[in-house]
Amino acid sequence: MDEHLVVRRDGAVVTVTVDREDALGALSRSMLEALDGYLPELAADDGVRAVVLTGTGRGFVAGADIGEYHGVDQRRFDDYQRLGRRVLDAVEALPQYTVAAVNGYALGGGFELALCCDAILATERARFGLPEVKLGLLPGGGGSQRLARALGVRFTLRLIATGAMVPAAELYRRGLLEEVYTDAAALRAGASELAGTVAAGAPLAVRAAKRLVREGPALPLPDALGFEQSVLSSLFATEDGREGVAAFVDKRDPVFRGR
């Protein structure tokens, strides 16, 4: 693992921290390569039920390490972009519930990383943006597409065309953020509480919920409703499904084992 990536496991919750304060958490090629190798391993770990992504200092992830663009040829640049896209897609595809705890600047690839998560929490001082136009470039990790699907094309185009930074409060008002906290300590506590609550639930049901909510809206409504019914039926046949019903009848807390 790259020296700037810190992975901590607490029971069924894994926290991945970008610890590169001097560069506001900018993602270097070596960091992306480390994540590219680690994320499939994380996805395959059935003991992990929730994942928190966060940063240190004033930055969550302030985008790509732009210094690595300077002087490289087209092939090298395109290879870097494919690597970044692969990592972001892998974050979005994680079967576990993912929480972006944004403690500061989430710009470019950092904003794109947050958009790949299931929930975004932030501090009041957090700032979000897709400023690539100021370099004569555009987002390359899905920012233009994921944000447009979340908040609409007009707002997304304005944000990209101006390169402006948006405060957490505005994105909370628009419904993109789940919570906004006064400071980093409160953010960490909130992210830990949310991840812990999800991790204590039925893991098969949570993973199925991610599939339904992410894939269902792309289907015609009758097909999506059929998808929902089939997933529900498969969950009822699991040990966890039977345990949940039995615990309700017995008036006790269920013990879910992911089977």
XYZ file of C-alpha atoms in Angstrom:
259
model
C 0.000 0.000 0.000
C 1.228 3.529 -0.766
C 2.646 5.459 2.192
C -0.034 8.128 1.803
C -2.899 5.642 2.137
C -3.779 4.466 5.642
C -6.152 1.515 6.029
C -7.701 0.797 9.415
C -10.165 -1.960 10.234
C -12.557 -1.781 13.169
C -14.672 -4.924 13.206
C -16.728 -4.957 10.022
C -15.845 -1.358 9.090
C -12.768 -0.390 7.062
C -11.581 3.233 6.920
C -9.281 4.312 4.090
C -7.587 7.651 4.786
C -5.688 9.726 2.247
C -2.879 11.137 4.402
C -1.095 13.649 2.217
C -1.701 17.020 3.847
C 1.093 18.845 2.021
C -0.693 18.244 -1.304
C -4.261 18.484 0.076
C -4.688 14.770 -0.587
C -3.929 14.901 -4.318
C -3.878 11.396 -5.816
C -0.545 10.431 -7.344
C -0.056 7.589 -9.791
C 1.459 5.436 -7.044
C -1.594 6.028 -4.843
C -3.936 5.113 -7.677
C -1.912 1.983 -8.422
C -2.103 0.975 -4.761
C -5.879 1.456 -4.733
C -6.158 -0.411 -8.025
C -4.583 -3.418 -6.350
C -6.359 -3.091 -3.002
C -9.979 -2.483 -4.025
C -10.596 -5.954 -5.558
C -9.255 -7.472 -2.333
C -11.594 -5.262 -0.301
C -14.571 -6.139 -2.509
C -13.938 -9.856 -1.969
C -13.795 -9.567 1.837
C -17.211 -10.686 3.086
C -16.226 -9.718 6.608
C -16.225 -6.041 5.660
C -19.718 -4.554 5.656
C -19.038 -0.811 5.379
C -16.196 1.378 4.096
C -15.355 4.983 5.009
C -13.170 7.094 2.712
C -11.697 10.274 4.177
C -8.662 12.555 4.247
C -6.483 14.502 6.654
C -5.780 18.184 7.174
C -7.510 20.717 4.914
C -8.103 18.325 2.043
C -10.250 15.286 1.412
C -8.832 14.663 -2.058
C -7.912 17.759 -4.057
C -8.015 15.892 -7.356
C -5.223 14.312 -9.336
C -1.588 15.238 -8.816
C -1.440 17.737 -11.698
C 2.342 17.891 -11.525
C 2.377 14.386 -12.971
C 0.714 15.694 -16.159
C 3.506 18.126 -16.946
C 5.794 17.086 -19.763
C 4.254 13.657 -20.351
C 3.246 12.421 -23.778
C -0.295 11.634 -24.876
C 0.059 7.915 -24.262
C 1.224 8.439 -20.686
C -1.557 10.938 -20.001
C -4.257 8.624 -21.385
C -2.851 5.707 -19.376
C -3.055 7.799 -16.182
C -6.674 8.684 -16.961
C -7.613 5.050 -17.580
C -6.051 4.097 -14.257
C -8.000 6.780 -12.421
C -11.228 5.779 -14.124
C -10.641 2.124 -13.213
C -10.125 3.010 -9.546
C -13.240 5.188 -9.358
C -15.356 2.562 -11.078
C -14.041 -0.013 -8.576
C -15.079 2.216 -5.660
C -18.577 2.568 -7.098
C -18.764 -1.200 -7.676
C -17.808 -2.135 -4.099
C -20.551 -4.385 -2.697
C -20.132 -2.840 0.753
C -21.896 0.383 1.797
C -19.479 3.277 1.235
C -19.308 6.625 3.028
C -17.287 9.622 1.831
C -16.357 11.720 4.880
C -15.260 14.972 3.239
C -13.190 17.021 5.662
C -11.970 19.732 3.277
C -11.353 20.290 -0.416
C -12.953 17.712 -2.724
C -11.919 18.918 -6.148
C -11.706 17.182 -9.504
C -10.976 13.533 -8.832
C -11.782 14.054 -5.158
C -15.324 15.177 -5.970
C -15.565 12.294 -8.442
C -14.452 9.880 -5.717
C -17.157 11.170 -3.360
C -19.768 10.796 -6.110
C -18.891 7.098 -6.349
C -19.856 6.534 -2.707
C -23.274 5.635 -1.309
C -23.332 8.538 1.143
C -21.465 11.844 1.310
C -20.932 13.563 4.667
C -18.948 16.778 5.015
C -17.776 19.523 7.341
C -19.072 23.070 6.979
C -15.724 24.173 5.543
C -15.675 21.493 2.835
C -15.581 22.767 -0.730
C -16.501 20.806 -3.856
C -15.693 21.510 -7.480
C -14.683 20.280 -10.923
C -12.114 22.948 -11.863
C -10.419 21.168 -14.765
C -11.554 23.834 -17.255
C -9.034 26.183 -15.628
C -6.328 23.869 -16.993
C -7.934 23.715 -20.416
C -9.201 20.223 -19.574
C -12.379 18.517 -18.356
C -13.258 15.880 -15.734
C -12.062 12.408 -16.705
C -13.306 10.251 -13.848
C -17.033 10.497 -14.415
C -17.679 13.870 -12.776
C -19.653 15.320 -15.673
C -21.818 12.216 -15.899
C -22.370 11.185 -12.275
C -23.046 14.735 -11.087
C -25.435 15.406 -13.974
C -27.384 12.279 -13.069
C -27.481 13.314 -9.426
C -28.232 17.042 -9.700
C -29.161 17.746 -13.309
C -27.409 19.013 -16.414
C -27.740 22.781 -15.866
C -26.096 22.883 -12.455
C -23.402 20.446 -13.577
C -22.571 22.424 -16.706
C -22.385 25.680 -14.749
C -20.050 24.105 -12.204
C -17.751 22.663 -14.877
C -17.816 25.728 -17.159
C -16.981 28.158 -14.354
C -14.626 25.874 -12.441
C -16.183 27.262 -9.269
C -15.992 25.714 -5.819
C -19.293 25.061 -4.056
C -19.711 25.014 -0.266
C -21.068 21.943 1.466
C -24.200 23.825 2.529
C -25.306 24.323 -1.089
C -24.854 20.667 -2.001
C -26.713 19.677 1.164
C -29.579 21.952 0.120
C -29.594 20.296 -3.300
C -29.769 16.855 -1.709
C -26.328 15.528 -2.657
C -24.945 15.461 0.894
C -26.469 13.418 3.703
C -25.171 15.540 6.593
C -22.994 18.594 7.240
C -21.024 18.797 10.504
C -19.414 21.693 12.328
C -15.909 20.239 12.413
C -13.730 17.252 11.549
C -14.260 15.529 14.898
C -18.025 15.608 14.489
C -17.632 14.381 10.903
C -15.541 11.411 12.005
C -18.085 10.538 14.677
C -20.968 10.831 12.216
C -19.250 8.710 9.582
C -18.355 6.090 12.186
C -21.925 5.986 13.461
C -23.422 5.628 9.983
C -20.941 2.948 8.910
C -21.417 1.102 12.193
C -25.203 1.142 11.883
C -25.027 -0.285 8.362
C -22.408 -2.863 9.394
C -24.678 -4.098 12.205
C -27.484 -4.816 9.744
C -28.085 -7.711 7.395
C -25.125 -7.677 4.959
C -26.841 -9.602 2.170
C -29.801 -7.236 2.295
C -27.554 -4.150 2.227
C -25.627 -5.455 -0.761
C -28.867 -6.286 -2.539
C -30.203 -2.804 -1.773
C -27.168 -1.273 -3.505
C -27.866 -3.328 -6.614
C -31.548 -2.420 -6.638
C -31.091 1.299 -6.141
C -28.185 1.644 -8.571
C -29.390 -0.668 -11.346
C -33.160 -0.441 -11.053
C -33.646 3.155 -12.272
C -32.051 2.236 -15.627
C -34.808 -0.334 -16.244
C -38.406 0.227 -17.343
C -40.565 0.404 -14.213
C -42.294 -2.997 -14.689
C -38.882 -4.668 -15.111
C -37.477 -2.807 -12.095
C -40.415 -3.924 -9.956
C -39.851 -7.488 -11.075
C -36.164 -7.108 -10.203
C -37.140 -5.942 -6.723
C -39.467 -8.909 -6.210
C -36.867 -11.423 -7.333
C -34.241 -9.986 -4.991
C -36.691 -10.024 -2.089
C -37.547 -13.645 -2.809
C -33.878 -14.635 -2.855
C -33.286 -12.908 0.501
C -36.223 -14.718 2.121
C -34.499 -18.002 1.249
C -31.288 -17.075 3.108
C -30.316 -17.887 6.697
C -30.279 -14.173 7.457
C -33.789 -13.775 6.106
C -35.091 -16.548 8.323
C -33.125 -15.195 11.294
C -34.566 -11.703 10.872
C -38.159 -12.926 10.830
C -37.572 -15.303 13.769
C -35.920 -12.557 15.832
C -38.869 -10.244 15.210
C -41.344 -12.882 16.371
C -39.177 -13.758 19.384
C -38.748 -10.050 20.259
C -34.941 -10.235 20.276
C -32.098 -8.678 18.313
C -31.206 -10.653 15.167
C -27.737 -12.073 14.589
C -26.902 -11.760 10.897
C -24.054 -13.889 9.534
C -24.159 -13.022 5.843
C -25.516 -16.413 4.822
